[in-house]
PDB file of C-alpha atoms in Angstrom:
ATOM      1  CA  UNK A   6      -4.577  30.596 -12.117  1.00 70.00           C
ATOM      2  CA  UNK A   7      -6.878  30.838  -9.084  1.00 86.00           C
ATOM      3  CA  UNK A   8      -7.737  28.870  -6.316  1.00 87.00           C
ATOM      4  CA  UNK A   9     -11.152  28.387  -7.468  1.00 87.00           C
ATOM      5  CA  UNK A  10     -10.090  27.132 -11.102  1.00 87.00           C
ATOM      6  CA  UNK A  11      -7.300  24.718  -9.981  1.00 83.00           C
ATOM      7  CA  UNK A  12      -9.619  23.333  -7.599  1.00 78.00           C
ATOM      8  CA  UNK A  13     -12.135  23.025 -10.415  1.00 78.00           C
ATOM      9  CA  UNK A  14      -9.683  21.488 -12.687  1.00 76.00           C
ATOM     10  CA  UNK A  15      -8.370  18.823  -9.815  1.00 71.00           C
ATOM     11  CA  UNK A  16     -11.942  17.699  -9.377  1.00 70.00           C
ATOM     12  CA  UNK A  17     -12.681  17.142 -13.145  1.00 73.00           C
ATOM     13  CA  UNK A  18      -9.541  15.052 -13.168  1.00 72.00           C
ATOM     14  CA  UNK A  19     -10.833  12.353 -11.213  1.00 67.00           C
ATOM     15  CA  UNK A  20      -8.797  12.616  -8.278  1.00 67.00           C
ATOM     16  CA  UNK A  21     -11.336  13.542  -5.810  1.00 70.00           C
ATOM     17  CA  UNK A  22     -13.346  11.250  -6.897  1.00 72.00           C
ATOM     18  CA  UNK A  23     -10.880   7.933  -6.784  1.00 74.00           C
ATOM     19  CA  UNK A  24     -10.262   9.495  -3.401  1.00 77.00           C
ATOM     20  CA  UNK A  25     -13.547   9.706  -2.098  1.00 79.00           C
ATOM     21  CA  UNK A  26     -13.988   5.891  -3.448  1.00 78.00           C
ATOM     22  CA  UNK A  27     -10.877   5.098  -1.795  1.00 81.00           C
ATOM     23  CA  UNK A  28     -11.470   6.651   1.573  1.00 84.00           C
ATOM     24  CA  UNK A  29     -15.366   4.842   1.688  1.00 86.00           C
ATOM     25  CA  UNK A  30     -13.972   1.436   0.588  1.00 85.00           C
ATOM     26  CA  UNK A  31     -10.929   1.814   3.065  1.00 83.00           C
ATOM     27  CA  UNK A  32     -13.186   2.168   5.940  1.00 86.00           C
ATOM     28  CA  UNK A  33     -15.988  -0.232   5.147  1.00 86.00           C
ATOM     29  CA  UNK A  34     -12.640  -2.842   4.562  1.00 85.00           C
ATOM     30  CA  UNK A  35     -11.422  -1.797   8.283  1.00 86.00           C
ATOM     31  CA  UNK A  36     -14.651  -2.377   9.743  1.00 88.00           C
ATOM     32  CA  UNK A  37     -14.377  -6.004   8.240  1.00 88.00           C
ATOM     33  CA  UNK A  38     -11.159  -6.652   9.842  1.00 87.00           C
ATOM     34  CA  UNK A  39     -12.079  -5.423  12.829  1.00 87.00           C
ATOM     35  CA  UNK A  40     -15.199  -7.759  12.983  1.00 88.00           C
ATOM     36  CA  UNK A  41     -12.479 -10.576  11.559  1.00 87.00           C
ATOM     37  CA  UNK A  42      -9.851  -9.725  14.388  1.00 85.00           C
ATOM     38  CA  UNK A  43     -12.299  -9.588  17.281  1.00 84.00           C
ATOM     39  CA  UNK A  44     -14.934 -12.468  16.457  1.00 86.00           C
ATOM     40  CA  UNK A  45     -12.981 -14.631  14.534  1.00 86.00           C
ATOM     41  CA  UNK A  46      -8.980 -14.788  15.048  1.00 85.00           C
ATOM     42  CA  UNK A  47      -8.689 -13.400  18.683  1.00 83.00           C
ATOM     43  CA  UNK A  48     -11.305 -15.632  20.500  1.00 85.00           C
ATOM     44  CA  UNK A  49      -9.641 -18.818  19.805  1.00 87.00           C
ATOM     45  CA  UNK A  50      -5.963 -17.422  20.175  1.00 83.00           C
ATOM     46  CA  UNK A  51      -7.583 -16.437  23.799  1.00 82.00           C
ATOM     47  CA  UNK A  52      -8.773 -20.064  24.108  1.00 85.00           C
ATOM     48  CA  UNK A  53      -5.511 -21.650  23.541  1.00 85.00           C
ATOM     49  CA  UNK A  54      -3.711 -19.378  26.016  1.00 80.00           C
ATOM     50  CA  UNK A  55      -6.285 -20.119  28.700  1.00 82.00           C
ATOM     51  CA  UNK A  56      -9.717 -18.550  27.931  1.00 78.00           C
ATOM     52  CA  UNK A  57      -8.271 -14.646  28.070  1.00 74.00           C
ATOM     53  CA  UNK A  58     -10.765 -12.213  26.579  1.00 77.00           C
ATOM     54  CA  UNK A  59      -8.029 -10.263  24.494  1.00 75.00           C
ATOM     55  CA  UNK A  60     -10.531  -7.178  24.190  1.00 77.00           C
ATOM     56  CA  UNK A  61     -11.096  -7.144  28.330  1.00 81.00           C
ATOM     57  CA  UNK A  62      -7.396  -7.733  29.066  1.00 82.00           C
ATOM     58  CA  UNK A  63      -5.971  -4.413  30.851  1.00 86.00           C
ATOM     59  CA  UNK A  64      -3.638  -3.216  32.911  1.00 87.00           C
ATOM     60  CA  UNK A  65      -5.815  -1.086  35.942  1.00 87.00           C
ATOM     61  CA  UNK A  66      -3.877   1.873  37.252  1.00 89.00           C
ATOM     62  CA  UNK A  67      -6.958   2.753  39.519  1.00 89.00           C
ATOM     63  CA  UNK A  68      -9.869   0.612  40.966  1.00 89.00           C
ATOM     64  CA  UNK A  69     -13.285   1.655  40.127  1.00 84.00           C
ATOM     65  CA  UNK A  70     -14.773   3.474  43.089  1.00 83.00           C
ATOM     66  CA  UNK A  71     -18.069   2.125  44.925  1.00 82.00           C
ATOM     67  CA  UNK A  72     -20.114   3.160  41.926  1.00 84.00           C
ATOM     68  CA  UNK A  73     -18.445   1.143  39.324  1.00 78.00           C
ATOM     69  CA  UNK A  74     -17.009   4.700  37.889  1.00 85.00           C
ATOM     70  CA  UNK A  75     -13.489   6.402  38.185  1.00 85.00           C
ATOM     71  CA  UNK A  76     -11.625   3.110  36.872  1.00 87.00           C
ATOM     72  CA  UNK A  77      -8.522   4.030  35.055  1.00 89.00           C
ATOM     73  CA  UNK A  78      -6.547   1.311  33.091  1.00 88.00           C
ATOM     74  CA  UNK A  79      -4.467   0.775  29.839  1.00 90.00           C
ATOM     75  CA  UNK A  80      -6.125  -1.685  27.790  1.00 87.00           C
ATOM     76  CA  UNK A  81      -3.389  -4.028  26.482  1.00 87.00           C
ATOM     77  CA  UNK A  82      -6.149  -6.374  24.842  1.00 85.00           C
ATOM     78  CA  UNK A  83      -7.461  -3.702  22.526  1.00 87.00           C
ATOM     79  CA  UNK A  84      -4.042  -2.356  21.790  1.00 89.00           C
ATOM     80  CA  UNK A  85      -2.944  -6.075  20.545  1.00 85.00           C
ATOM     81  CA  UNK A  86      -6.298  -6.420  18.474  1.00 85.00           C
ATOM     82  CA  UNK A  87      -5.297  -2.993  16.986  1.00 87.00           C
ATOM     83  CA  UNK A  88      -1.912  -4.298  16.133  1.00 89.00           C
ATOM     84  CA  UNK A  89      -3.341  -7.331  14.257  1.00 87.00           C
ATOM     85  CA  UNK A  90      -5.808  -5.545  12.428  1.00 88.00           C
ATOM     86  CA  UNK A  91      -3.313  -3.170  10.793  1.00 87.00           C
ATOM     87  CA  UNK A  92      -0.941  -6.037  10.146  1.00 88.00           C
ATOM     88  CA  UNK A  93      -3.950  -7.839   8.396  1.00 88.00           C
ATOM     89  CA  UNK A  94      -4.596  -4.294   6.702  1.00 85.00           C
ATOM     90  CA  UNK A  95      -1.383  -3.383   5.555  1.00 86.00           C
ATOM     91  CA  UNK A  96      -0.780  -7.145   4.040  1.00 88.00           C
ATOM     92  CA  UNK A  97      -4.124  -6.855   1.828  1.00 86.00           C
ATOM     93  CA  UNK A  98      -2.772  -3.434   0.527  1.00 83.00           C
ATOM     94  CA  UNK A  99       0.664  -4.795  -0.443  1.00 87.00           C
ATOM     95  CA  UNK A 100      -0.937  -7.805  -1.898  1.00 87.00           C
ATOM     96  CA  UNK A 101      -3.509  -5.358  -3.839  1.00 82.00           C
ATOM     97  CA  UNK A 102      -0.466  -2.606  -4.921  1.00 80.00           C
ATOM     98  CA  UNK A 103       1.845  -5.946  -6.036  1.00 86.00           C
ATOM     99  CA  UNK A 104      -1.197  -7.133  -8.236  1.00 86.00           C
ATOM    100  CA  UNK A 105      -1.857  -3.777  -9.544  1.00 79.00           C
ATOM    101  CA  UNK A 106       2.354  -3.507 -10.226  1.00 80.00           C
ATOM    102  CA  UNK A 107       1.893  -6.818 -12.110  1.00 83.00           C
ATOM    103  CA  UNK A 108      -0.962  -6.422 -13.990  1.00 81.00           C
ATOM    104  CA  UNK A 109       0.147  -2.523 -15.234  1.00 76.00           C
ATOM    105  CA  UNK A 110       3.618  -3.303 -16.116  1.00 73.00           C
ATOM    106  CA  UNK A 111       5.354  -0.672 -18.725  1.00 75.00           C
ATOM    107  CA  UNK A 112       6.367  -2.235 -21.555  1.00 75.00           C
ATOM    108  CA  UNK A 113       9.734  -2.647 -22.343  1.00 77.00           C
ATOM    109  CA  UNK A 114      11.417   0.413 -24.143  1.00 78.00           C
ATOM    110  CA  UNK A 115      11.940  -0.514 -28.037  1.00 78.00           C
ATOM    111  CA  UNK A 116      16.193  -0.867 -28.673  1.00 80.00           C
ATOM    112  CA  UNK A 117      17.331   2.283 -30.003  1.00 81.00           C
ATOM    113  CA  UNK A 118      18.481   2.597 -33.510  1.00 82.00           C
ATOM    114  CA  UNK A 119      22.399   1.725 -34.097  1.00 83.00           C
ATOM    115  CA  UNK A 120      24.212   5.146 -34.255  1.00 86.00           C
ATOM    116  CA  UNK A 121      25.136   6.326 -37.119  1.00 89.00           C
ATOM    117  CA  UNK A 122      28.938   5.434 -38.394  1.00 88.00           C
ATOM    118  CA  UNK A 123      31.258   8.162 -37.882  1.00 92.00           C
ATOM    119  CA  UNK A 124      33.338   9.643 -40.861  1.00 91.00           C
ATOM    120  CA  UNK A 125      36.219   7.400 -40.224  1.00 92.00           C
ATOM    121  CA  UNK A 126      34.036   4.055 -40.271  1.00 91.00           C
ATOM    122  CA  UNK A 127      32.153   5.071 -43.477  1.00 90.00           C
ATOM    123  CA  UNK A 128      35.841   5.941 -45.030  1.00 91.00           C
ATOM    124  CA  UNK A 129      36.868   2.499 -43.470  1.00 90.00           C
ATOM    125  CA  UNK A 130      33.979   0.977 -45.309  1.00 91.00           C
ATOM    126  CA  UNK A 131      34.536   2.655 -48.537  1.00 90.00           C
ATOM    127  CA  UNK A 132      37.942   1.570 -48.417  1.00 92.00           C
ATOM    128  CA  UNK A 133      36.984  -2.050 -47.775  1.00 91.00           C
ATOM    129  CA  UNK A 134      34.308  -2.190 -50.468  1.00 90.00           C
ATOM    130  CA  UNK A 135      36.780  -0.823 -52.744  1.00 90.00           C
ATOM    131  CA  UNK A 136      39.382  -3.556 -52.128  1.00 90.00           C
ATOM    132  CA  UNK A 137      36.560  -6.022 -52.289  1.00 87.00           C
ATOM    133  CA  UNK A 138      35.954  -5.084 -56.098  1.00 79.00           C
TER     134      UNK A 138
END
């Protein structure tokens, strides 16, 4: 099978469309979570611990020059915000997968028919039935 034929079959199965929809929804969800963390969750937390603005919280390695450029800093607050965003997205995905798994539970397999009796069991059954008569 050629590469083009395999690609055509892949697209026709719907996997590519499902993937594209997932990426678009994931990107939009990521923006919503970013806004939630930056604008709703972190400001009250910063206020509670002394008015810290987490987005501006950084560890300066080299101060800026007189022109205000050239600062080298590690953005600790941005990193904390990103970790919180990740945890929220991971929890949401976990819940979605859990709901999907509970909705799409596979039915229990039907109980197997009892096995055919062995020749010895058949003979014993015949003897028992003969003795009953």
